[in-house]
Tab-separated table of C-alpha atoms in Angstrom:
chain	number	residue	atom	x	y	z
D	1	MET	CA	0.000	0.000	0.000
D	2	MET	CA	1.007	3.661	-0.510
D	3	PRO	CA	2.787	5.042	2.554
D	4	HIS	CA	0.624	7.197	4.784
D	5	HIS	CA	2.929	10.226	4.661
D	6	ALA	CA	2.885	10.222	0.841
D	7	ARG	CA	-0.904	10.264	0.788
D	8	SER	CA	-1.301	12.855	3.534
D	9	HIS	CA	1.322	15.361	2.436
D	10	SER	CA	0.700	15.229	-1.319
D	11	PRO	CA	-2.690	17.019	-1.227
D	12	ARG	CA	-1.234	19.657	1.089
D	13	ILE	CA	1.699	20.258	-1.258
D	14	GLU	CA	-0.615	20.523	-4.259
D	15	ALA	CA	-3.000	22.849	-2.412
D	16	ALA	CA	-0.060	25.002	-1.329
D	17	PHE	CA	1.276	25.122	-4.900
D	18	PHE	CA	-2.142	26.036	-6.279
D	19	GLY	CA	-2.592	28.666	-3.578
D	20	LEU	CA	0.857	30.099	-4.345
D	21	LEU	CA	-0.045	30.455	-8.009
D	22	VAL	CA	-3.311	32.173	-7.129
D	23	PHE	CA	-1.428	34.466	-4.734
D	24	PHE	CA	1.031	35.519	-7.433
D	25	ILE	CA	-1.824	36.155	-9.873
D	26	VAL	CA	-3.665	38.306	-7.344
D	27	VAL	CA	-0.473	40.221	-6.481
D	28	THR	CA	0.201	40.795	-10.178
D	29	ALA	CA	-3.355	41.993	-10.771
D	30	VAL	CA	-3.179	44.363	-7.792
D	31	SER	CA	0.205	45.689	-8.991
D	32	VAL	CA	-1.216	46.282	-12.460
D	33	ALA	CA	-4.247	48.038	-10.951
D	34	ILE	CA	-2.020	50.268	-8.811
D	35	ALA	CA	0.179	51.115	-11.807
D	36	VAL	CA	-2.874	51.867	-13.938
D	37	ASN	CA	-4.361	54.024	-11.195
D	38	SER	CA	-1.115	55.970	-10.805
D	39	ARG	CA	-0.741	56.481	-14.540
D	40	ALA	CA	-4.401	57.428	-14.851
D	41	SER	CA	-3.996	59.981	-12.065
D	42	ASP	CA	-0.989	61.515	-13.825
D	43	PHE	CA	-2.875	61.567	-17.095
D	44	GLU	CA	-5.918	63.080	-15.403
D	45	GLU	CA	-3.683	65.774	-13.906
D	46	GLN	CA	-2.258	66.624	-17.330
D	47	VAL	CA	-5.689	66.655	-18.940
D	48	GLN	CA	-7.133	68.923	-16.262
D	49	ASN	CA	-4.189	71.330	-16.472
D	50	GLU	CA	-4.410	71.451	-20.247
D	51	LEU	CA	-8.175	71.808	-20.166
D	52	VAL	CA	-8.180	74.756	-17.759
D	53	LEU	CA	-5.394	76.465	-19.720
D	54	GLN	CA	-7.122	75.990	-23.077
D	55	SER	CA	-10.411	77.121	-21.547
D	56	GLY	CA	-8.705	80.302	-20.384
D	57	ARG	CA	-7.276	80.869	-23.840
D	58	ALA	CA	-10.665	80.312	-25.462
D	59	LEU	CA	-12.297	82.803	-23.098
D	60	SER	CA	-9.477	85.262	-23.801
D	61	VAL	CA	-10.031	84.977	-27.556
D	62	GLN	CA	-13.762	85.697	-27.250
D	63	PHE	CA	-13.173	88.616	-24.898
D	64	ASN	CA	-10.510	90.111	-27.151
D	65	THR	CA	-12.827	89.808	-30.127
D	66	SER	CA	-15.316	92.077	-28.344
D	67	LEU	CA	-12.573	94.503	-27.338
D	68	GLU	CA	-11.293	94.685	-30.895
D	69	ARG	CA	-14.700	95.903	-32.052
D	70	GLU	CA	-14.347	98.863	-29.704
D	71	TRP	CA	-10.891	99.603	-31.052
D	72	ASP	CA	-12.189	99.354	-34.610
D	73	SER	CA	-14.870	101.874	-33.624
D	74	ILE	CA	-12.479	104.354	-32.033
D	75	ARG	CA	-10.135	104.103	-35.032
D	76	ALA	CA	-13.006	104.775	-37.444
D	77	VAL	CA	-14.251	107.748	-35.428
D	78	ALA	CA	-10.725	109.156	-35.132
D	79	ASP	CA	-10.427	109.122	-38.922
D	80	ALA	CA	-13.876	110.701	-39.334
D	81	ILE	CA	-13.469	113.654	-36.950
D	82	ALA	CA	-10.143	114.934	-38.266
D	83	GLY	CA	-10.641	118.670	-38.908
D	84	ALA	CA	-14.345	118.509	-37.943
D	85	PRO	CA	-16.025	121.609	-36.434
D	86	LYS	CA	-17.377	121.645	-32.858
D	87	ALA	CA	-20.963	120.835	-33.809
D	88	GLU	CA	-19.919	117.790	-35.783
D	89	LEU	CA	-17.625	116.695	-32.959
D	90	ASP	CA	-20.544	116.941	-30.531
D	91	ASP	CA	-22.704	114.752	-32.784
D	92	PHE	CA	-20.015	112.059	-32.908
D	93	MET	CA	-19.335	112.200	-29.163
D	94	ASP	CA	-23.061	111.925	-28.348
D	95	ALA	CA	-23.586	109.037	-30.773
D	96	VAL	CA	-20.810	106.832	-29.358
D	97	PRO	CA	-22.341	106.103	-25.888
D	98	ALA	CA	-25.711	105.424	-27.496
D	99	ALA	CA	-24.311	102.524	-29.512
D	100	GLY	CA	-24.842	99.621	-27.147
D	101	GLY	CA	-24.035	100.924	-23.670
D	102	ARG	CA	-20.430	99.727	-23.684
D	103	ILE	CA	-19.004	103.254	-23.779
D	104	GLN	CA	-19.915	105.620	-20.958
D	105	TRP	CA	-18.342	108.739	-22.440
D	106	ALA	CA	-16.389	109.840	-25.527
D	107	GLY	CA	-14.425	113.031	-25.925
D	108	PHE	CA	-11.980	114.951	-28.069
D	109	VAL	CA	-9.019	116.547	-26.275
D	110	ASP	CA	-6.904	119.168	-28.021
D	111	LEU	CA	-3.122	119.424	-28.002
D	112	ALA	CA	-3.189	121.433	-24.777
D	113	GLY	CA	-5.051	118.641	-22.962
D	114	ILE	CA	-8.361	120.542	-22.804
D	115	VAL	CA	-11.598	118.665	-23.515
D	116	VAL	CA	-13.072	120.383	-26.579
D	117	SER	CA	-16.091	118.093	-27.002
D	118	GLY	CA	-17.556	115.440	-24.721
D	119	SER	CA	-20.680	113.272	-24.628
D	120	GLY	CA	-23.504	115.218	-23.046
D	121	ARG	CA	-21.091	118.167	-22.765
D	122	ILE	CA	-19.628	116.477	-19.648
D	123	TRP	CA	-16.030	117.409	-18.756
D	124	GLU	CA	-15.828	119.973	-21.554
D	125	GLY	CA	-13.176	122.541	-20.661
D	126	ASN	CA	-11.479	120.227	-18.156
D	127	ASP	CA	-7.704	119.867	-18.348
D	128	PHE	CA	-6.677	116.219	-18.871
D	129	GLY	CA	-3.129	117.031	-19.930
D	130	GLU	CA	-1.599	115.097	-17.041
D	131	ARG	CA	-3.717	111.989	-17.483
D	132	ARG	CA	-2.050	108.798	-18.680
D	133	PHE	CA	-4.501	108.203	-21.517
D	134	PHE	CA	-3.703	111.661	-22.950
D	135	ARG	CA	0.068	111.222	-22.817
D	136	GLU	CA	-0.120	107.798	-24.448
D	137	GLY	CA	-2.798	108.924	-26.922
D	138	MET	CA	-0.589	111.692	-28.261
D	139	SER	CA	1.974	109.168	-29.537
D	140	GLY	CA	-0.178	106.120	-30.251
D	141	GLU	CA	-2.953	103.920	-28.944
D	142	GLY	CA	-3.104	103.671	-25.171
D	143	VAL	CA	-5.082	102.324	-22.259
D	144	GLY	CA	-5.357	104.248	-19.018
D	145	ASN	CA	-5.769	103.052	-15.457
D	146	VAL	CA	-9.158	102.028	-14.143
D	147	PHE	CA	-10.752	104.892	-12.259
D	148	GLU	CA	-13.999	105.660	-10.508
D	149	THR	CA	-16.079	108.796	-11.042
D	150	SER	CA	-19.364	110.292	-9.861
D	151	ALA	CA	-19.670	112.610	-12.871
D	152	PHE	CA	-22.440	110.448	-14.303
D	153	SER	CA	-24.342	109.945	-11.038
D	154	SER	CA	-27.976	110.900	-10.970
D	155	SER	CA	-31.113	110.181	-9.070
D	156	GLU	CA	-31.638	107.169	-11.346
D	157	VAL	CA	-27.999	106.006	-11.144
D	158	PRO	CA	-26.685	107.323	-7.802
D	159	GLU	CA	-23.644	105.048	-7.632
D	160	PRO	CA	-20.262	106.075	-9.088
D	161	VAL	CA	-19.081	104.145	-12.129
D	162	LYS	CA	-15.751	102.515	-12.891
D	163	LEU	CA	-14.223	103.336	-16.247
D	164	VAL	CA	-11.091	102.700	-18.258
D	165	ASN	CA	-9.976	105.058	-21.027
D	166	PHE	CA	-9.022	103.958	-24.533
D	167	SER	CA	-7.235	106.713	-26.460
D	168	MET	CA	-5.538	107.335	-29.788
D	169	PRO	CA	-4.319	110.368	-31.761
D	170	VAL	CA	-6.509	112.167	-34.263
D	171	LEU	CA	-4.359	112.878	-37.339
D	172	GLY	CA	-4.939	115.677	-39.816
D	173	GLY	CA	-4.727	115.411	-43.579
D	174	THR	CA	-0.943	115.782	-43.613
D	175	GLY	CA	-0.427	113.351	-40.717
D	176	GLU	CA	-0.021	115.952	-37.985
D	177	VAL	CA	-1.617	115.255	-34.574
D	178	GLU	CA	-4.702	117.432	-33.984
D	179	GLY	CA	-5.660	115.995	-30.614
D	180	VAL	CA	-6.662	112.825	-28.798
D	181	LEU	CA	-9.888	110.859	-29.058
D	182	VAL	CA	-10.856	109.016	-25.863
D	183	TYR	CA	-13.447	106.346	-25.123
D	184	SER	CA	-14.345	105.721	-21.460
D	185	VAL	CA	-15.299	102.031	-21.393
D	186	ARG	CA	-17.574	100.822	-18.615
D	187	ILE	CA	-15.911	98.233	-16.357
D	188	ALA	CA	-19.418	96.940	-15.618
D	189	TRP	CA	-19.687	95.951	-19.296
D	190	VAL	CA	-16.264	94.259	-19.152
D	191	GLU	CA	-17.320	92.366	-16.027
D	192	ALA	CA	-20.678	91.317	-17.485
D	193	LEU	CA	-19.033	90.126	-20.695
D	194	LEU	CA	-16.372	88.096	-18.904
D	195	ASN	CA	-18.854	86.603	-16.452
D	196	ARG	CA	-21.183	85.599	-19.280
D	197	LEU	CA	-18.363	83.933	-21.217
D	198	ALA	CA	-17.111	82.214	-18.067
D	199	SER	CA	-20.595	80.963	-17.212
D	200	GLU	CA	-21.067	79.530	-20.703
D	201	MET	CA	-17.759	77.668	-20.388
D	202	GLY	CA	-18.279	76.529	-16.788
D	203	LEU	CA	-15.377	78.623	-15.502
D	204	GLU	CA	-14.772	80.896	-12.570
D	205	ILE	CA	-12.554	83.878	-13.316
D	206	ALA	CA	-10.766	86.867	-11.885
D	207	VAL	CA	-9.153	89.780	-13.703
D	208	LEU	CA	-6.493	91.771	-11.896
D	209	ASP	CA	-5.112	95.128	-12.945
D	210	GLN	CA	-1.508	96.359	-12.886
D	211	ARG	CA	-1.707	96.712	-9.110
D	212	ASN	CA	-3.006	93.110	-8.735
D	213	GLU	CA	-6.372	94.452	-7.602
D	214	PHE	CA	-9.587	92.814	-8.715
D	215	LEU	CA	-11.428	94.228	-11.691
D	216	VAL	CA	-13.589	91.132	-12.061
D	217	ASN	CA	-13.935	88.318	-9.547
D	218	SER	CA	-16.300	85.381	-9.746
D	219	LEU	CA	-14.061	82.861	-7.975
D	220	ILE	CA	-15.692	82.839	-4.573
D	221	GLY	CA	-16.471	86.403	-3.607
D	222	THR	CA	-15.001	89.814	-3.202
D	223	ASP	CA	-13.146	88.696	-0.068
D	224	TYR	CA	-11.392	85.809	-1.789
D	225	GLU	CA	-7.613	86.044	-1.729
D	226	ILE	CA	-5.728	84.829	-4.773
D	227	PRO	CA	-3.298	82.081	-3.639
D	228	GLU	CA	0.273	83.244	-3.278
D	229	ALA	CA	1.484	80.811	-5.950
D	230	ILE	CA	-0.738	82.552	-8.508
D	231	ARG	CA	0.459	86.007	-7.490
D	232	SER	CA	4.034	84.783	-7.877
D	233	ASN	CA	3.254	83.558	-11.379
D	234	LEU	CA	1.750	86.913	-12.242
D	235	GLN	CA	4.822	88.753	-11.026
D	236	LEU	CA	7.110	86.435	-12.998
D	237	GLY	CA	4.929	86.674	-16.097
D	238	MET	CA	4.586	82.887	-16.359
D	239	PHE	CA	2.071	81.587	-18.866
D	240	ASP	CA	1.137	78.172	-17.585
D	241	ALA	CA	-1.481	76.177	-15.728
D	242	ILE	CA	-1.162	75.740	-11.994
D	243	SER	CA	-2.640	72.959	-9.917
D	244	LEU	CA	-3.376	74.116	-6.396
D	245	THR	CA	-5.047	72.861	-3.268
D	246	ASP	CA	-6.396	75.982	-1.670
D	247	ALA	CA	-7.704	76.072	1.879
D	248	GLY	CA	-10.529	78.360	0.790
D	249	ASP	CA	-11.773	76.064	-1.960
D	250	PRO	CA	-9.689	72.916	-2.628
D	251	GLY	CA	-11.781	71.943	-5.631
D	252	LEU	CA	-10.428	74.690	-7.902
D	253	ARG	CA	-7.768	74.160	-10.556
D	254	PHE	CA	-6.204	77.383	-11.783
D	255	ALA	CA	-4.667	78.728	-14.973
D	256	VAL	CA	-2.917	82.097	-15.135
D	257	LEU	CA	-2.772	84.171	-18.326
D	258	PRO	CA	-0.770	87.357	-17.749
D	259	SER	CA	-1.399	90.270	-20.135
D	260	PHE	CA	-4.060	88.292	-21.957
D	261	THR	CA	-5.131	90.978	-24.446
D	262	LEU	CA	-4.083	90.659	-28.081
D	263	GLN	CA	-0.930	92.212	-29.478
D	264	SER	CA	-3.037	94.068	-32.041
D	265	MET	CA	-4.260	96.218	-29.146
D	266	PRO	CA	-2.214	98.257	-26.683
D	267	SER	CA	-1.260	96.475	-23.490
D	268	PHE	CA	-3.895	96.677	-20.794
D	269	GLY	CA	-1.626	95.261	-18.111
D	270	TRP	CA	-4.515	93.063	-17.010
D	271	ASN	CA	-4.040	89.477	-15.851
D	272	LEU	CA	-6.616	86.738	-16.240
D	273	VAL	CA	-6.988	83.976	-13.647
D	274	VAL	CA	-9.221	81.089	-14.702
D	275	ALA	CA	-10.460	78.463	-12.275
D	276	LEU	CA	-12.138	75.211	-13.209
D	277	ARG	CA	-13.740	72.971	-10.653
D	278	GLU	CA	-12.131	69.531	-10.702
D	279	ASP	CA	-15.452	67.743	-10.244
D	280	GLY	CA	-16.516	69.285	-13.557
D	281	VAL	CA	-13.658	67.756	-15.549
D	282	SER	CA	-13.041	64.427	-13.837
D	283	GLY	CA	-16.243	62.590	-14.669
D	284	ALA	CA	-15.045	60.438	-17.566
D	285	LEU	CA	-11.591	59.405	-16.336
D	286	PRO	CA	-12.790	57.690	-13.137
D	287	LYS	CA	-15.194	55.672	-15.272
D	288	LEU	CA	-12.296	54.682	-17.522
D	289	ARG	CA	-10.197	53.805	-14.475
D	290	ASN	CA	-13.002	51.673	-13.039
D	291	ALA	CA	-13.414	49.941	-16.390
D	292	VAL	CA	-9.695	49.093	-16.397
D	293	PHE	CA	-9.974	47.708	-12.858
D	294	VAL	CA	-12.888	45.516	-13.923
D	295	ILE	CA	-10.919	44.262	-16.939
D	296	VAL	CA	-7.893	43.458	-14.750
D	297	ALA	CA	-10.129	41.628	-12.245
D	298	ILE	CA	-11.802	39.635	-15.032
D	299	ALA	CA	-8.421	38.751	-16.538
D	300	ALA	CA	-7.090	37.603	-13.147
D	301	GLY	CA	-10.214	35.511	-12.562
D	302	PHE	CA	-9.899	33.993	-16.034
D	303	VAL	CA	-6.261	33.025	-15.399
D	304	ILE	CA	-7.182	31.476	-12.042
D	305	ALA	CA	-10.007	29.526	-13.723
D	306	VAL	CA	-7.616	28.291	-16.410
D	307	ILE	CA	-5.090	27.145	-13.796
D	308	PHE	CA	-7.848	25.401	-11.845
D	309	ALA	CA	-8.967	23.663	-15.038
D	310	LEU	CA	-5.389	22.553	-15.759
D	311	PHE	CA	-5.126	21.079	-12.257
D	312	ARG	CA	-8.537	19.475	-12.598
D	313	PHE	CA	-8.003	17.852	-15.994
D	314	LEU	CA	-4.225	17.334	-16.089
D	315	VAL	CA	-2.507	17.266	-12.704
D	316	TRP	CA	-5.137	15.594	-10.517
D	317	PRO	CA	-5.745	12.627	-12.895
D	318	PHE	CA	-1.985	11.961	-13.044
D	319	LYS	CA	-1.847	12.180	-9.251
D	320	ARG	CA	-4.504	9.496	-8.861
D	321	LEU	CA	-3.024	7.304	-11.558
D	322	SER	CA	0.431	7.575	-9.972
D	323	GLY	CA	-1.136	6.404	-6.695
D	324	ASP	CA	-2.701	3.449	-8.477
D	325	ALA	CA	0.620	2.592	-10.105
D	326	TYR	CA	2.389	2.726	-6.730
D	327	ALA	CA	-0.273	0.432	-5.213
D	328	LEU	CA	0.140	-2.045	-8.043
D	329	ALA	CA	3.884	-2.010	-7.524
D	330	GLN	CA	3.313	-2.871	-3.855
D	331	GLY	CA	1.139	-5.828	-4.845
D	332	THR	CA	-2.156	-4.244	-3.813
D	333	ILE	CA	-5.119	-5.090	-5.908
D	334	VAL	CA	-6.710	-1.840	-7.145
D	335	TYR	CA	-9.112	-1.020	-9.915
D	336	PRO	CA	-7.862	2.079	-11.787
D	337	VAL	CA	-10.554	4.528	-12.786
D	338	TYR	CA	-10.581	5.496	-16.450
D	339	HIS	CA	-9.735	9.194	-16.639
D	340	ARG	CA	-10.880	11.219	-19.601
D	341	SER	CA	-8.551	14.199	-19.603
D	342	SER	CA	-5.383	14.400	-21.640
D	343	ARG	CA	-4.353	11.730	-24.139
D	344	GLU	CA	-1.398	10.805	-21.939
D	345	ALA	CA	-3.638	10.328	-18.873
D	346	GLU	CA	-6.042	8.188	-20.874
D	347	THR	CA	-3.154	6.030	-22.180
D	348	LEU	CA	-1.726	5.633	-18.678
D	349	SER	CA	-5.164	4.721	-17.308
D	350	GLU	CA	-5.630	2.066	-19.996
D	351	ALA	CA	-2.146	0.673	-19.361
D	352	LEU	CA	-2.742	0.390	-15.629
D	353	ALA	CA	-6.108	-1.304	-16.190
D	354	LEU	CA	-4.490	-3.820	-18.582
D	355	LEU	CA	-1.619	-4.425	-16.154
D	356	GLN	CA	-4.078	-5.018	-13.295
D	357	THR	CA	-5.992	-7.540	-15.409
D	358	ARG	CA	-2.835	-9.464	-16.241
D	359	LEU	CA	-1.781	-9.530	-12.593
D	360	GLU	CA	-5.149	-10.898	-11.591
D	361	VAL	CA	-4.930	-13.624	-14.252
D	362	ALA	CA	-1.438	-14.558	-13.132
D	363	GLU	CA	-2.546	-14.741	-9.509
D	364	ILE	CA	-5.501	-16.950	-10.400
D	365	LYS	CA	-3.193	-19.319	-12.231
D	366	GLN	CA	-0.876	-19.497	-9.243
D	367	LYS	CA	-3.745	-20.403	-6.886
D	368	LYS	CA	-5.245	-23.084	-9.239
D	369	PRO	CA	-4.846	-26.622	-7.611
D	370	ARG	CA	-2.628	-29.152	-9.422
D	371	PHE	CA	-3.682	-32.822	-9.618
D	372	THR	CA	-1.110	-35.708	-9.978
D	373	VAL	CA	-2.296	-38.830	-11.801
D	374	VAL	CA	-1.361	-41.912	-9.783
D	375	PRO	CA	-1.735	-45.334	-11.675
D	376	HIS	CA	-3.838	-47.988	-9.921
D	377	LYS	CA	-2.113	-51.387	-8.970
D	378	SER	CA	-4.000	-54.654	-9.646
D	379	ARG	CA	-4.527	-57.022	-6.707
D	380	ALA	CA	-3.775	-60.760	-7.070
D	381	GLY	CA	-6.432	-63.162	-6.405
């Protein structure tokens, strides 16, 4: 008979070997899942950074398109009023603010810096010779600093308004400078335009002037402080996306676009900060990551099933047949079971069955009684 220790330890060894294989498969699957998760996180980070940066650029393009229309207007008016008399100047200056509400005031300033004509006759006779827009407008197109004025306050609109001046020279027929044309653009229109574009694109934005003070802010509120990393980028003039975890709102991913106005216009010195909420851009990638995890789990389960099938149809039949062969070698009468698995196992099973039959026949022959024929003797008389 097969020794007891061979029969008792063999199943344990096989179970341990099978368990070890399953362990390695599980470890491999987990390692693959961790690697995929890490790579997916890096990819998600890159996608989010690129998305917020491209979103900021797209918003900038649309905003600049609207600003360019105002510059086209001021250039056309500057050409039209060259050498015009006061009455004609007044008609032009009054018509500009009526064209859409973007311009609060328009005026013509002579070479001495005195306002000759202004919308609604406001500021006429005032000396603007020391203002930035006038100095820049004498030599080319310029943008002044944002300022606040109560000159347009009334019972209907009691609050002061914020304005920024666009200016350019008015050239005579021979190219000499006759004065400066100025458009006072309403910051409220700039804010409404940017907020509308940002809302359509699912963004939160802030625009800061040369002094890093808010012109527009839809990030959290007027009390929100721009993170120091963004202010550093603005000071360095970096044009890149920043990923931040901010204590005020950790779900925001930022992009900074310093001096975001087009080169075809004079520099505003304004900086655009775009924020995109991460939960708005990370909906598809987690689904992809989960799908990969499911695929890895299915693959690991399939491999384990294949290994189990190999043990079931290849290893275990050979194990039982080897036990039968050992028993036959020890002289134990066994009846091998016919195993239908691999061709080799079937052949071995048939061979053992044939060998067992021959042993039984030989043993029967050995136990068959032998009779000796003894001749009978005749008795006399």
